[in-house]
GROMACS .gro file of C-alpha atoms in nm:
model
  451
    1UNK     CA    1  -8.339   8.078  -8.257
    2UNK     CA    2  -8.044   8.067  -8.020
    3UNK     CA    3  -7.740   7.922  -8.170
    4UNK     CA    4  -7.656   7.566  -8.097
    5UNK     CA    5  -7.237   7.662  -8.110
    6UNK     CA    6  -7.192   8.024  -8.134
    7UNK     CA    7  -6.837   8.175  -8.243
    8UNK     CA    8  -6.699   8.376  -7.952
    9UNK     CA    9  -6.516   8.701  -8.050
   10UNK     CA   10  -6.222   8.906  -7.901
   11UNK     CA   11  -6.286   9.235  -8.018
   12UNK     CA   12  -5.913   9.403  -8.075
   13UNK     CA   13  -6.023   9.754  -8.156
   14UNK     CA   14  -5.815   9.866  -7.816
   15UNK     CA   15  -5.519   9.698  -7.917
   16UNK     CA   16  -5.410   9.570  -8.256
   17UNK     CA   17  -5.720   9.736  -8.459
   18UNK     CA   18  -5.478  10.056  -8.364
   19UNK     CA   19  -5.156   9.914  -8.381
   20UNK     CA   20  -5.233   9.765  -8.722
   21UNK     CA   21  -5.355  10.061  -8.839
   22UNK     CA   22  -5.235  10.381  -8.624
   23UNK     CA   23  -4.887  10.311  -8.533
   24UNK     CA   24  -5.032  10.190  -8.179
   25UNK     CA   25  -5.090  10.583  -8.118
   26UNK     CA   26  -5.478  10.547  -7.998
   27UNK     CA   27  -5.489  10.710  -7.626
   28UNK     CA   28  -5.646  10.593  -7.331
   29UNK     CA   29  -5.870  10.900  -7.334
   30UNK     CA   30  -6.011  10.778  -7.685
   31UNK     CA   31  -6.102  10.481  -7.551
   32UNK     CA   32  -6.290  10.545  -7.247
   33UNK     CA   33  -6.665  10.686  -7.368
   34UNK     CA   34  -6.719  10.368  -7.528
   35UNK     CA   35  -6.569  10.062  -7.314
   36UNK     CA   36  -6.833  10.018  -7.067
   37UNK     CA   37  -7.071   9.992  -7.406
   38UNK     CA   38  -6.768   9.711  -7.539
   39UNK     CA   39  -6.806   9.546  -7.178
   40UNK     CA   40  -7.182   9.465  -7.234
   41UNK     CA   41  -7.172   9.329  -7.589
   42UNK     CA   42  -7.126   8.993  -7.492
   43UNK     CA   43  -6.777   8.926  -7.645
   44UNK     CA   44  -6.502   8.627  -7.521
   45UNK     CA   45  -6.235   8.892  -7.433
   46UNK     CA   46  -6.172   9.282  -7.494
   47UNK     CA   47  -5.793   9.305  -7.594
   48UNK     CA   48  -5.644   9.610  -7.469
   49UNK     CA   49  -5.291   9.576  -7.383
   50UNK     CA   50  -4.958   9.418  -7.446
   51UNK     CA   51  -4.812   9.389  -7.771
   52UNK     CA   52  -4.694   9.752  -7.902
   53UNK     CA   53  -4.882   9.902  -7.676
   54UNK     CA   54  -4.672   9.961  -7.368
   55UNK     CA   55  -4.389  10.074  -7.549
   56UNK     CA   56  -4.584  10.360  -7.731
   57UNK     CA   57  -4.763  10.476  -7.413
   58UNK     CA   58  -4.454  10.540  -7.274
   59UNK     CA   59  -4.255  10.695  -7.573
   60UNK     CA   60  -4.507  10.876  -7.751
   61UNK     CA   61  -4.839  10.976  -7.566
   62UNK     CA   62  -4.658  11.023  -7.222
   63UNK     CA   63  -4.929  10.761  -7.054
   64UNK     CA   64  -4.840  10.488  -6.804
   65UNK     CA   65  -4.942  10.178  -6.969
   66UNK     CA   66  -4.979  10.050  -6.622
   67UNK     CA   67  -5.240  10.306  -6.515
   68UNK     CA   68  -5.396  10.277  -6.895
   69UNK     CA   69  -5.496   9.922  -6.776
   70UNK     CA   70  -5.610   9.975  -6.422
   71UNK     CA   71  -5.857  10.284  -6.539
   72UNK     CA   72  -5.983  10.028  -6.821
   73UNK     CA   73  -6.038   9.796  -6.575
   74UNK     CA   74  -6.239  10.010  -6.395
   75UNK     CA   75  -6.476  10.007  -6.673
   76UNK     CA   76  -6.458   9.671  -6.811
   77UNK     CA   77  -6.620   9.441  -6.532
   78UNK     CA   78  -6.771   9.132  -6.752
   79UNK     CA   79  -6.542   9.139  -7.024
   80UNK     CA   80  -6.220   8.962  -6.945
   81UNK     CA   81  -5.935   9.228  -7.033
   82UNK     CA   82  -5.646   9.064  -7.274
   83UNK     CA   83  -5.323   9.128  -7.359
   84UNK     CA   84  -5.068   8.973  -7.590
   85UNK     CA   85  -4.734   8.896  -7.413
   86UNK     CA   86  -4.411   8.761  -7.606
   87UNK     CA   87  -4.339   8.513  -7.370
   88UNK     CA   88  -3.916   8.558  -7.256
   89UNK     CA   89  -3.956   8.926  -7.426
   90UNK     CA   90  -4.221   9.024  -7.206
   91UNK     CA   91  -4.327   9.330  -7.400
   92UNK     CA   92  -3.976   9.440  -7.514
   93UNK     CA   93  -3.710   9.373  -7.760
   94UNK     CA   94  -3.463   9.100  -7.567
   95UNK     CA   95  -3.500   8.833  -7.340
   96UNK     CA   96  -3.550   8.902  -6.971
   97UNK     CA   97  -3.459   8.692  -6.653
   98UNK     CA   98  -3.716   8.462  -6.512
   99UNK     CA   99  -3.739   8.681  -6.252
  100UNK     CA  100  -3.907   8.980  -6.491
  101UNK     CA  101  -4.070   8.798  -6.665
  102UNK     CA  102  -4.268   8.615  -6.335
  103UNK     CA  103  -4.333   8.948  -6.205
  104UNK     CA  104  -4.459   9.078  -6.508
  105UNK     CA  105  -4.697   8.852  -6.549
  106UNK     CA  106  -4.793   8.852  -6.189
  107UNK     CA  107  -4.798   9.279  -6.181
  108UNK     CA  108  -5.039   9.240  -6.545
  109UNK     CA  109  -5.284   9.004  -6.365
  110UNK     CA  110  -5.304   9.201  -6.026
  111UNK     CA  111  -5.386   9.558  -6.206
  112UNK     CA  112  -5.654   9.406  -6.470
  113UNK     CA  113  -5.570   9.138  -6.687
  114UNK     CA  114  -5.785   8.814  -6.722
  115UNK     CA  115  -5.690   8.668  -7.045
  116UNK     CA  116  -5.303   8.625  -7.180
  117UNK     CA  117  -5.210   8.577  -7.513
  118UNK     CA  118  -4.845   8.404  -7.502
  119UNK     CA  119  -4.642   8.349  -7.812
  120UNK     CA  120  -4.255   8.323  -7.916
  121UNK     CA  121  -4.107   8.473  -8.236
  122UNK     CA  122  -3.943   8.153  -8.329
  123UNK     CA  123  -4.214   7.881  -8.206
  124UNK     CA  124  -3.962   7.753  -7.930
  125UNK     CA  125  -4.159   7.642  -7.638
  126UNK     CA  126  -3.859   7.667  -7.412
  127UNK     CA  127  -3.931   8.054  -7.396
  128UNK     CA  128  -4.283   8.017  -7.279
  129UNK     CA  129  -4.238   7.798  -6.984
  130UNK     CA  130  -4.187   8.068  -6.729
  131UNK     CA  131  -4.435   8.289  -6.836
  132UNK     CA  132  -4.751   8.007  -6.871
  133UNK     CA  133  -4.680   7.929  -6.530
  134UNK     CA  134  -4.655   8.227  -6.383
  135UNK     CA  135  -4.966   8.310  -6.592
  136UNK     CA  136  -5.154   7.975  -6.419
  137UNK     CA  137  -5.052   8.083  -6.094
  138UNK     CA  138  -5.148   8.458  -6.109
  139UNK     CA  139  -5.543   8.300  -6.147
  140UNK     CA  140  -5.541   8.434  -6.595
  141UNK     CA  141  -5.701   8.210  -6.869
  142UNK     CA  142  -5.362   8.149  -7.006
  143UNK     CA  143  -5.320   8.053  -7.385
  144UNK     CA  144  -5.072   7.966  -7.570
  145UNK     CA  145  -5.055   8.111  -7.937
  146UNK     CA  146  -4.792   7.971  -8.209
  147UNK     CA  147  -4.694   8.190  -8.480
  148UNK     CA  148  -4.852   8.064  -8.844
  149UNK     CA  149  -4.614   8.120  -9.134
  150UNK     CA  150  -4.539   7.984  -9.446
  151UNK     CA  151  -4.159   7.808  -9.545
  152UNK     CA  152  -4.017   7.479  -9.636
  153UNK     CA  153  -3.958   7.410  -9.246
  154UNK     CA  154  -4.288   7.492  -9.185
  155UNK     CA  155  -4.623   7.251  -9.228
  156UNK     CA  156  -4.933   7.128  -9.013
  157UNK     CA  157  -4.755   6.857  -8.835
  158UNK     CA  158  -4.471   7.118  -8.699
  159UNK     CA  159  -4.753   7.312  -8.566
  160UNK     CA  160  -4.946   7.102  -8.402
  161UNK     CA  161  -4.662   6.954  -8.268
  162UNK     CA  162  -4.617   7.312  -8.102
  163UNK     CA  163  -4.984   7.314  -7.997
  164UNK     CA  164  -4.924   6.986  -7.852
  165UNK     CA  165  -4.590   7.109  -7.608
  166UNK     CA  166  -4.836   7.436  -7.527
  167UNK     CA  167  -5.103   7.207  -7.378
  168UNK     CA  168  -4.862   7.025  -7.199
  169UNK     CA  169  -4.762   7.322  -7.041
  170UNK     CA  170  -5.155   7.352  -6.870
  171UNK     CA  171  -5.284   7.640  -7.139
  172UNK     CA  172  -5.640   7.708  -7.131
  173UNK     CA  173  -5.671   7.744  -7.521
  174UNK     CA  174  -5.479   7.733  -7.818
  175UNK     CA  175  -5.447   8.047  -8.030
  176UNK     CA  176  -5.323   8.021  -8.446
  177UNK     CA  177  -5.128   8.376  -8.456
  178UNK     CA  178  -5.117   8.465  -8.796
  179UNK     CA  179  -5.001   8.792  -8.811
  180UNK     CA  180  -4.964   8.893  -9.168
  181UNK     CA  181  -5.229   8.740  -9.314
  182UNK     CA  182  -5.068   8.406  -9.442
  183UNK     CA  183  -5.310   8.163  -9.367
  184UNK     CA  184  -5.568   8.036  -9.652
  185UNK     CA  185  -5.882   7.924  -9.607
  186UNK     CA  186  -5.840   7.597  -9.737
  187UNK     CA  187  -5.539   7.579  -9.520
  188UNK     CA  188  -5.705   7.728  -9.260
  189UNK     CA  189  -6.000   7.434  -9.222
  190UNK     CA  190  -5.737   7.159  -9.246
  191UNK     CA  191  -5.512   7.307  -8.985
  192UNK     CA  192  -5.808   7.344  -8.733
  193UNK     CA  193  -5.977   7.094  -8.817
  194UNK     CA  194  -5.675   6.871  -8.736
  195UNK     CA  195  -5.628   7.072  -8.420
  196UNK     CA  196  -6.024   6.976  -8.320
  197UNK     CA  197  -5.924   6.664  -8.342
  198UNK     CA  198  -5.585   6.639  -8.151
  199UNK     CA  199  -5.659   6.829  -7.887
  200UNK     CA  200  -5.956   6.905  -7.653
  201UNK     CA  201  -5.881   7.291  -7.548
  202UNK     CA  202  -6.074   7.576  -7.700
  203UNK     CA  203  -5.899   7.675  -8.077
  204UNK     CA  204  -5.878   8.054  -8.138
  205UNK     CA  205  -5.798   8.198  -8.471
  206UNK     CA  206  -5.598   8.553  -8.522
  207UNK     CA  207  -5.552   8.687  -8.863
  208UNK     CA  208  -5.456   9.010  -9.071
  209UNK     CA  209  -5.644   9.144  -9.334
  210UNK     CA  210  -5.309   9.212  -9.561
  211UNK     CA  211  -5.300   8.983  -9.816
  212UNK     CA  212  -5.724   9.030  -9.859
  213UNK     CA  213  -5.802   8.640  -9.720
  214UNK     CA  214  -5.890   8.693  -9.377
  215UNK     CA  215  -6.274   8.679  -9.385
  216UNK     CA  216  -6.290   8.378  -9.634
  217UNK     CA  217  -6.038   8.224  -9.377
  218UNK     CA  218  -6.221   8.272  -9.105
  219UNK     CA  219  -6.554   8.137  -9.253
  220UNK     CA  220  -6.318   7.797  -9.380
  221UNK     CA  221  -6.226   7.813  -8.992
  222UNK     CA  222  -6.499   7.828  -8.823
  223UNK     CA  223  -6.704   7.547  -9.054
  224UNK     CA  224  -6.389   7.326  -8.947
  225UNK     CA  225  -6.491   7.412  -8.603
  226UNK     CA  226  -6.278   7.697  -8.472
  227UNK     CA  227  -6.394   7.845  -8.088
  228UNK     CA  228  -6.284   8.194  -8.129
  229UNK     CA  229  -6.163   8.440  -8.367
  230UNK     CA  230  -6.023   8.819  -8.342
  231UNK     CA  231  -6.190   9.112  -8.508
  232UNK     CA  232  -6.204   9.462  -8.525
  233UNK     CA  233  -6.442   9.705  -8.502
  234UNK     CA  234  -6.551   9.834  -8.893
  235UNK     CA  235  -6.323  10.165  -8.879
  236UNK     CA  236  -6.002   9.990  -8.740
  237UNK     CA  237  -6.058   9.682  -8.999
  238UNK     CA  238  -5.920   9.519  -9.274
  239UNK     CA  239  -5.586   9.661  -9.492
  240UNK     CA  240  -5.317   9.562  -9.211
  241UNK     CA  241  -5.572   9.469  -8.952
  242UNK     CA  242  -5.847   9.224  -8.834
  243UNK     CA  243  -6.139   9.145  -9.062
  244UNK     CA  244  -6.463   9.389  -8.935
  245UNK     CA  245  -6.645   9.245  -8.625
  246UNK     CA  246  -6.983   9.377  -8.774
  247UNK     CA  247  -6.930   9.201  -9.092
  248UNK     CA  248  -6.867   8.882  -8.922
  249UNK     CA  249  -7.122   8.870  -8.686
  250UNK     CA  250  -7.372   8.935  -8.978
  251UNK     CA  251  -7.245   8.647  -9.203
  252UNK     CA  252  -7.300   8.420  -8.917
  253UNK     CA  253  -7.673   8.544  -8.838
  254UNK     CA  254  -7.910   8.264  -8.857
  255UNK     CA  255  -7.711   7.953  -8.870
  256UNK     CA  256  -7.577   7.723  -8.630
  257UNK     CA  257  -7.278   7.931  -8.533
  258UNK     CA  258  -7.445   8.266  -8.502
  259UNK     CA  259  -7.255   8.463  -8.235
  260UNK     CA  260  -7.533   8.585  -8.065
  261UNK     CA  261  -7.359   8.966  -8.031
  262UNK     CA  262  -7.638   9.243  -8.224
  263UNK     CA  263  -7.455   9.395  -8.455
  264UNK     CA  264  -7.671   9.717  -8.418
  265UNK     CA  265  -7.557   9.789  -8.067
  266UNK     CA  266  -7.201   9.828  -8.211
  267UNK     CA  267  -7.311  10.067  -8.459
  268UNK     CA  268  -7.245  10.374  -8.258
  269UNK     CA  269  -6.937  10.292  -8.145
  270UNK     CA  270  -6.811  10.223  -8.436
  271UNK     CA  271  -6.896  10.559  -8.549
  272UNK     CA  272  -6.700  10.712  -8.238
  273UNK     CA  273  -6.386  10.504  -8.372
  274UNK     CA  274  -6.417  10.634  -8.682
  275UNK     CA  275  -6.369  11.002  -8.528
  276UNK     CA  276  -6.100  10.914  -8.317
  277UNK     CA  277  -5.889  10.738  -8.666
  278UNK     CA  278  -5.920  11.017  -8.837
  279UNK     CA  279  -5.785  11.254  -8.531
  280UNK     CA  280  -5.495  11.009  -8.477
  281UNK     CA  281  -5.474  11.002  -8.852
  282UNK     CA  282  -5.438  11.434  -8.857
  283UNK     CA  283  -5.275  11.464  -8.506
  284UNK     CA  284  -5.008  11.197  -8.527
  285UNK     CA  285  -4.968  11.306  -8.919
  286UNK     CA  286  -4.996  10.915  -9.008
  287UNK     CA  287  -5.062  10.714  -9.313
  288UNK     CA  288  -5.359  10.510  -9.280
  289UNK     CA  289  -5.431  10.434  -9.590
  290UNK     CA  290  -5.324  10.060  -9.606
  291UNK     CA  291  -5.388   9.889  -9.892
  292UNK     CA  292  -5.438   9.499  -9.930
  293UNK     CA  293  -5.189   9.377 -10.110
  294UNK     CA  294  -5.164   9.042 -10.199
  295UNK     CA  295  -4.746   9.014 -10.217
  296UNK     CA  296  -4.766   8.986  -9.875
  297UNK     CA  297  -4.788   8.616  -9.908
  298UNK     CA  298  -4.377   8.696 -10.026
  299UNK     CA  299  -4.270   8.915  -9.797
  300UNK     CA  300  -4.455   8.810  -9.510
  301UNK     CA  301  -4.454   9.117  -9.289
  302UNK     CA  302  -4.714   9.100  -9.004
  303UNK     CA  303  -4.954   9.437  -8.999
  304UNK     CA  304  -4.839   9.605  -8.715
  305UNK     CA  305  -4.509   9.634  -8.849
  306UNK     CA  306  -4.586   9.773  -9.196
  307UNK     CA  307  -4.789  10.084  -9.103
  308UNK     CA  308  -4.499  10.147  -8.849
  309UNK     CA  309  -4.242  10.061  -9.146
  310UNK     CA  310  -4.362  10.303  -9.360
  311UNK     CA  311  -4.411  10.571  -9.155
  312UNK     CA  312  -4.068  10.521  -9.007
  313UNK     CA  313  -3.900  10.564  -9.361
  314UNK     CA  314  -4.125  10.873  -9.452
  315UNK     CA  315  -3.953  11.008  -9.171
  316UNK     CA  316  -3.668  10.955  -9.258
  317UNK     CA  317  -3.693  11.025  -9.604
  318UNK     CA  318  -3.696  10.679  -9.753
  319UNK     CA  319  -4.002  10.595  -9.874
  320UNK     CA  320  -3.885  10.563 -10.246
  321UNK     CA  321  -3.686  10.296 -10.088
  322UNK     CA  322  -3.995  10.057  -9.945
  323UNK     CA  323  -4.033   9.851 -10.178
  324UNK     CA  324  -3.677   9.730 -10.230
  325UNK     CA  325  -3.715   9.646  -9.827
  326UNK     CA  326  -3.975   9.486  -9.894
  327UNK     CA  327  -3.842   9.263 -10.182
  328UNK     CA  328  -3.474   9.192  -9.991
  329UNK     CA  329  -3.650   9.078  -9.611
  330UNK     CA  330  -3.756   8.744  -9.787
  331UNK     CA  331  -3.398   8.643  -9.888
  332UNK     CA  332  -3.248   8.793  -9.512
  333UNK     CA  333  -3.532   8.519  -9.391
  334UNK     CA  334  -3.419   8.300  -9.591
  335UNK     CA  335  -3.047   8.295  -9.503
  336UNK     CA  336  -3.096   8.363  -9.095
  337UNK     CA  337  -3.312   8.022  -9.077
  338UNK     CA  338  -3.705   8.112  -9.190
  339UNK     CA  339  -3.751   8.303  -8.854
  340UNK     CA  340  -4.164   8.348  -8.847
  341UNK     CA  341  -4.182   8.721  -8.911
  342UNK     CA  342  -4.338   8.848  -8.552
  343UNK     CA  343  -4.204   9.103  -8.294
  344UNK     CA  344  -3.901   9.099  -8.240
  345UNK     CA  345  -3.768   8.897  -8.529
  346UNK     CA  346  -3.994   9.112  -8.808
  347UNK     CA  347  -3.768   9.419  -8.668
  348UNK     CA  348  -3.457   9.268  -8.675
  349UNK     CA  349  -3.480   9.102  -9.038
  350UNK     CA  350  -3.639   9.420  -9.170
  351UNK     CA  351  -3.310   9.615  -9.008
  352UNK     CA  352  -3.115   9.444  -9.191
  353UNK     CA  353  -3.297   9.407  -9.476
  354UNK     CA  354  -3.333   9.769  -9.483
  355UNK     CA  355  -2.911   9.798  -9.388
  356UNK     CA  356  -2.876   9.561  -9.712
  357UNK     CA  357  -3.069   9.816  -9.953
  358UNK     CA  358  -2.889  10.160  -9.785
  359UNK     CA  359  -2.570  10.028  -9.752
  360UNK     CA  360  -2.499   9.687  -9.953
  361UNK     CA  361  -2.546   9.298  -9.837
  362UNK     CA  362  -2.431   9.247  -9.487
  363UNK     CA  363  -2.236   9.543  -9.509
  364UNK     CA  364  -2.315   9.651  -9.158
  365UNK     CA  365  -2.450   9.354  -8.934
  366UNK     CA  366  -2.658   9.478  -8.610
  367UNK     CA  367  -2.562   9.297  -8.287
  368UNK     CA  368  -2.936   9.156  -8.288
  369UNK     CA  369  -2.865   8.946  -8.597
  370UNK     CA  370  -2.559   8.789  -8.456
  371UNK     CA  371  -2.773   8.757  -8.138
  372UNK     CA  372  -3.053   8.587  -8.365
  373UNK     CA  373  -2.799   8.375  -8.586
  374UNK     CA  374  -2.607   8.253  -8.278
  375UNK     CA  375  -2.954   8.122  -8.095
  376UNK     CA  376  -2.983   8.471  -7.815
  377UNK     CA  377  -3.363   8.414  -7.900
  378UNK     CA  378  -3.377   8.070  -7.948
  379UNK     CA  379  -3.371   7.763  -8.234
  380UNK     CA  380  -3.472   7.881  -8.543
  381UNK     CA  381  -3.688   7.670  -8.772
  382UNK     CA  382  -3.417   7.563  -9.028
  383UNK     CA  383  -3.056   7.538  -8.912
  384UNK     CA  384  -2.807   7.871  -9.082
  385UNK     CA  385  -2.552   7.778  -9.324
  386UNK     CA  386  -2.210   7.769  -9.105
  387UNK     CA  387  -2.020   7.926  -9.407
  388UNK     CA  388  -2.309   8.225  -9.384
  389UNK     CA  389  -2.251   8.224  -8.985
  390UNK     CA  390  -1.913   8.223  -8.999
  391UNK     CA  391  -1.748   8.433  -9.315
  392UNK     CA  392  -2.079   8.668  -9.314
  393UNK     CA  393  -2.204   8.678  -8.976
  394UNK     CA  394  -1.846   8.651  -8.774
  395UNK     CA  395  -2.005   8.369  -8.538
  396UNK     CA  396  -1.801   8.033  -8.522
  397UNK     CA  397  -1.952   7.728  -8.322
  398UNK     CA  398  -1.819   7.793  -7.975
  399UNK     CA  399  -2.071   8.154  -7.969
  400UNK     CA  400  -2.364   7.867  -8.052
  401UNK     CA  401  -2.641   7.859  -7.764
  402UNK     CA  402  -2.801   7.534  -7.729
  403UNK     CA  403  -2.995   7.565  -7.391
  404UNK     CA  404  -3.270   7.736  -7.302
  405UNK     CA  405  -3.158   8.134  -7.350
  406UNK     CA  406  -3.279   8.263  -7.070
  407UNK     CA  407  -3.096   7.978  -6.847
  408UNK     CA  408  -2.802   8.237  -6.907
  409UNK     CA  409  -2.972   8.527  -6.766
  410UNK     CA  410  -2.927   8.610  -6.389
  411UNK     CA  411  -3.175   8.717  -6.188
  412UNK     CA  412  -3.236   9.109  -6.276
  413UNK     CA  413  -3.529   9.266  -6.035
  414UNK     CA  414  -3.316   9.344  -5.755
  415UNK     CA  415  -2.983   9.490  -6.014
  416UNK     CA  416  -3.302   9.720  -6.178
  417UNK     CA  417  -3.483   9.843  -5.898
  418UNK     CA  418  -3.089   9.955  -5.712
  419UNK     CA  419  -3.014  10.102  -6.073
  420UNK     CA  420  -3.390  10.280  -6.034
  421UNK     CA  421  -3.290  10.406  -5.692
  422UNK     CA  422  -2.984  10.545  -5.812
  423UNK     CA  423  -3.125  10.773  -6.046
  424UNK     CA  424  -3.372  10.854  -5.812
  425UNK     CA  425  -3.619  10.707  -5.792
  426UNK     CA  426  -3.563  10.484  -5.442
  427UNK     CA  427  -3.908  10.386  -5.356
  428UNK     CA  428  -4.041  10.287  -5.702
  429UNK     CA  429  -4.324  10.041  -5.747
  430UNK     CA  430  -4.270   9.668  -5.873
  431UNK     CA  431  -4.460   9.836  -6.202
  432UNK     CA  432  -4.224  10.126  -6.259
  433UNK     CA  433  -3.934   9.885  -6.205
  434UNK     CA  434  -4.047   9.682  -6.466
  435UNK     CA  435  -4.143   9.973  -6.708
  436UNK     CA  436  -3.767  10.084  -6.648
  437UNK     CA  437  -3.653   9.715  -6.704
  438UNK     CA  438  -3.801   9.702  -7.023
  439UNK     CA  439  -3.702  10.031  -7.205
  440UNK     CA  440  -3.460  10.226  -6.953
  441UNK     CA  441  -3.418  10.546  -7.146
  442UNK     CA  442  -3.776  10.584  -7.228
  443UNK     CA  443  -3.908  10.487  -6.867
  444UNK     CA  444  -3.637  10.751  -6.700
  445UNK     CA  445  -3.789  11.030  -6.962
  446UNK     CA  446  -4.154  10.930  -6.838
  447UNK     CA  447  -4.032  10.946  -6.519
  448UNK     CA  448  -3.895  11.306  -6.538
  449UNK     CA  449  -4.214  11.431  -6.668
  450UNK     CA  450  -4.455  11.212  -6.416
  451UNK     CA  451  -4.308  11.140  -6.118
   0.00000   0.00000   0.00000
């Protein structure tokens, strides 16, 4: 019997399934034998792009994320491709002039992109603006995501107030980012069911499998109603990642919501994905071994960042360290304004988190933290403690931004495709331009080796 309201699914085995779990280090070359079977499953969206994704193209597998997207493209014809954008970041670590992020946008849609994910770290709808419309004009379902998290600042009503500004700013659908697994089912029926009832766009529900909730959430979710949820295929699921897209889609056979997607037809490629984890796993030398754990619901940090955590202080020869990281990030959160812990706010409270264990309490403070503290990135949830800002932080009230941050930011296309030319590269493409825009030193490295 065909299902009177099946759940649609955006599978994110080509994006976050890897980032959560691989450090982001799955190539384009693993991908390809499989998407055109992805393309004919039948699911909402195929996310394949943005987040970590361009950055570690670039720096680590030598790839151009741009040409990444237009040969998936070629592949994927029925499946809208998605991507998950960070609204005034674009995909990097600062805010960018209107200008980059327009063209982004515009560059994304043009070489493949039908569906974009747009969020900001801190919630502040001022930082999405330029981005949703750019994403409305380029032709993309655009939707806006908030960022779910758990503090005394945060509750239902202050995010569905959020939803609220995002659907005033023309979004196709609403998205409930929660990217370390915060969200409880109980919590997770009220807050869309509430949402089903506010607002008339389509509800779509991201989660992490971290603190071991995410299927029961999504079950809660979807009996309150929810449109869409992310999953993962089986061998890029769960620990730090999405609940398994096979498991879902047979817990919903049968009943009213049943998705419709055979579950059987995924079978092989899940097996190929399992062959290409445990080459990334022996190639890349990386830790996938990510176990739930439940304290998550403390220290709040979202999966992509912990696999990429730990690995970074193996490296380094810190990993006896990790879990005093761990334990101080909640009390840096704390004291720089409950920030939701998302890219680029989870990196800058776990540097100085991890500054705080090597090196004492606000012993060294990192430009991004003044840059956070002083509002660089926008209003944070709860207002910072002016003694804190001031003895600890070295920021007094005239360094306080109040407008919109990137209303201080000239234009910048034109400045970084002369700087481009001048290092030779004169006749560069509006992509390359932007790759350079967004991480110079890594871009002009590509370069030397590509171009």
């Amino acid at each position: 019997m065909a299902s009177r309201n099946p759940v649609k699914i955006t599978e994110t085995v080509l994006r976050d399934g890897h980032q959560s779990l691989t450090a982001t280090r799955m190539r384009t070359s693993d991908m390809l034998p499989v998407v055109e079977q992805l393309d004919d499953m039948g699911f909402f969206s195929l996310e394949a792009w943005g987040g970590a994704t361009f950055d570690s193209c670039l720096r680590f597998l030598n790839e151009d994320p741009w040409e990444r997207l237009r040969t998936l493209k070629k592949y994927i014809r029925k499946t809208p491709i998605q991507m998950l954008l960070r609204g005034q970041n674009v995909l990097g670590y600062n805010h960018y002039a209107d200008d980059v992020v327009t063209e982004f946008v515009k560059r994304s849609v043009a070489n493949g992109v039908g569906v974009i994910r747009i969020f900001d770290a801190l919630n502040d709808v001022r930082n999405l603006e330029v981005s949703a419309q750019a994403a409305k004009e380029a032709g993309a379902h655009v939707q806006g995501a908030f960022v779910y998290t758990i503090s005394p600042y945060h509750d239902n009503t202050s995010f569905l107030k959020v939803a609220k500004d995002l659907v005033s700013l023309g979004v196709d659908s609403i998205c409930i980012k929660d990217m370390a697994g915060l969200l409880h089912p109980y919590a997770a029926y009220d807050l869309v069911k509430m949402l089903k009832t506010e607002i008339t766009v389509p509800i779509q529900l991201h989660t992490h499998y971290t603190s071991g909730m995410a299927s029961m959430t999504y079950l809660k979710a979807i009996e309150a109603g929810v449109d869409i949820i992310d999953c993962a295929l089986s061998p890029f699921s769960i620990g730090s990642s999405q609940p398994a897209t096979e498991a879902l889609i047979a817990a919903l056979e049968g009943t009213d919501r049943d998705t419709g997607i055979k579950k059987e037809a995924l079978y092989p490629v899940a097996d190929h994905f399992r062959t290409v984890k445990k080459q990334l796993a022996e190639t890349f030398k990386l830790n996938t071994a990510i176990d739930i754990d439940t304290k998550v619901l403390s220290f709040q940090i979202p999966g992509g960042m912990l696999s990429n955590l730990l690995n970074q202080m193996e490296e380094q020869g810190m990993a006896d360290k990790f879990p005093d990281v761990i334990e101080e990030m909640p009390k840096v959160r704390a004291e720089m304004g409950y920030p939701p812990l998302v890219t680029p706010t989870s990196q800058i409270v776990g540097s100085m988190a991890a500054f705080n264990v090597m090196l004492g309490r606000y012993k060294v403070v990192p430009r991004e933290i003044k840059d956070l503290a002083r509002g660089k990135y926008g209003r944070t949830p709860a207002p910072i403690d002016p003694e804190f800002l001031k003895n600890i932080i070295g920021i007094g009230d005239e360094d306080i931004i109040t407008c919109r941050p990137a209303d201080n930011i000239p234009p910048q296309m034109a400045k970084l495709r002369q700087e481009l030319a001048e290092k030779g590269y004169p006749d560069a493409s509006a992509e390359d331009v932007l790759s350079y825009g967004l991480f110079p030193e890594v871009a002009i490295k590509f370069f030397e080796n590509n171009r």
